[in-house]
């Protein structure tokens, strides 16, 4: 099992949580981005640079993800694609995407895109709060504990 990170938009605080988990549990964390990223020196943490372009990082993650891997992303279409490949997807606010909720999330995303295309100002997501960071860390720990029991 590996953890893949859609790293272009992933908040630093979330990356730091992932780095600590990688070291604590000796699990691979791979940050995928279209620019070089700083990572701490570790045999468990690496970054992968992909070509600049729309969805290049997402496409690379989908290409490389394996069943039971975990993908950290706020990108709903990417989450849908990795779930379709048998992997898991967790967003930086600590919410798991699943086969049960991904269709609804895609529909809402598409609806909001349609609103924006008509000129409606929908605003962006709220800033990541302390409770969001805590929810992420808790969900990650639960997932990794469950994984370690399976191994």
Coordinates of C-alpha atoms in Angstrom, one line a residue, residues 71-138:
X71 CA -5.0 9.0 -2.7
X72 CA -5.1 12.3 -1.0
X73 CA -7.0 14.8 -3.2
X74 CA -9.8 17.4 -3.2
X75 CA -10.3 16.7 -6.9
X76 CA -13.6 14.9 -7.2
X77 CA -13.1 13.5 -10.7
X78 CA -9.7 12.1 -9.6
X79 CA -11.3 10.6 -6.6
X80 CA -13.9 8.9 -8.8
X81 CA -11.2 7.5 -11.1
X82 CA -9.1 6.0 -8.3
X83 CA -12.2 4.6 -6.6
X84 CA -13.0 2.9 -9.9
X85 CA -9.5 1.3 -9.8
X86 CA -10.1 -0.1 -6.3
X87 CA -8.1 2.5 -4.4
X88 CA -9.3 4.8 -1.6
X89 CA -9.6 8.6 -1.7
X90 CA -9.4 11.0 1.2
X91 CA -9.7 14.8 0.9
X92 CA -7.7 17.2 3.0
X93 CA -10.7 18.0 5.2
X94 CA -10.8 14.4 6.4
X95 CA -13.7 13.2 4.2
X96 CA -13.4 9.8 2.5
X97 CA -14.9 9.6 -1.0
X98 CA -16.6 6.2 -1.6
X99 CA -18.5 4.3 -4.2
X100 CA -21.6 5.3 -2.2
X101 CA -21.0 9.1 -2.2
X102 CA -18.9 9.9 -5.3
X103 CA -21.7 10.1 -7.8
X104 CA -23.5 12.7 -5.6
X105 CA -20.2 14.7 -5.3
X106 CA -19.7 14.6 -9.1
X107 CA -23.2 15.8 -9.7
X108 CA -22.8 18.7 -7.2
X109 CA -19.5 19.6 -8.8
X110 CA -21.0 19.7 -12.3
X111 CA -24.0 21.7 -11.0
X112 CA -21.6 24.3 -9.5
X113 CA -19.6 24.4 -12.7
X114 CA -22.8 25.1 -14.6
X115 CA -23.7 27.9 -12.2
X116 CA -20.3 29.5 -12.6
X117 CA -20.5 29.3 -16.4
X118 CA -23.7 31.4 -16.2
X119 CA -21.9 34.1 -14.2
X120 CA -23.1 33.1 -10.7
X121 CA -20.4 33.8 -8.1
X122 CA -20.3 30.6 -6.0
X123 CA -17.1 31.4 -4.0
X124 CA -14.4 28.9 -3.3
X125 CA -13.9 26.5 -0.5
X126 CA -13.4 27.8 3.0
X127 CA -9.9 27.9 4.4
X128 CA -8.7 24.7 6.0
X129 CA -9.5 25.0 9.7
X130 CA -7.9 23.4 12.7
X131 CA -10.9 21.0 13.0
X132 CA -10.4 20.1 9.3
X133 CA -6.7 19.3 10.0
X134 CA -7.7 17.2 13.0
X135 CA -10.4 15.3 11.0
X136 CA -7.8 14.5 8.3
X137 CA -5.3 13.3 10.8
X138 CA -7.9 11.1 12.6

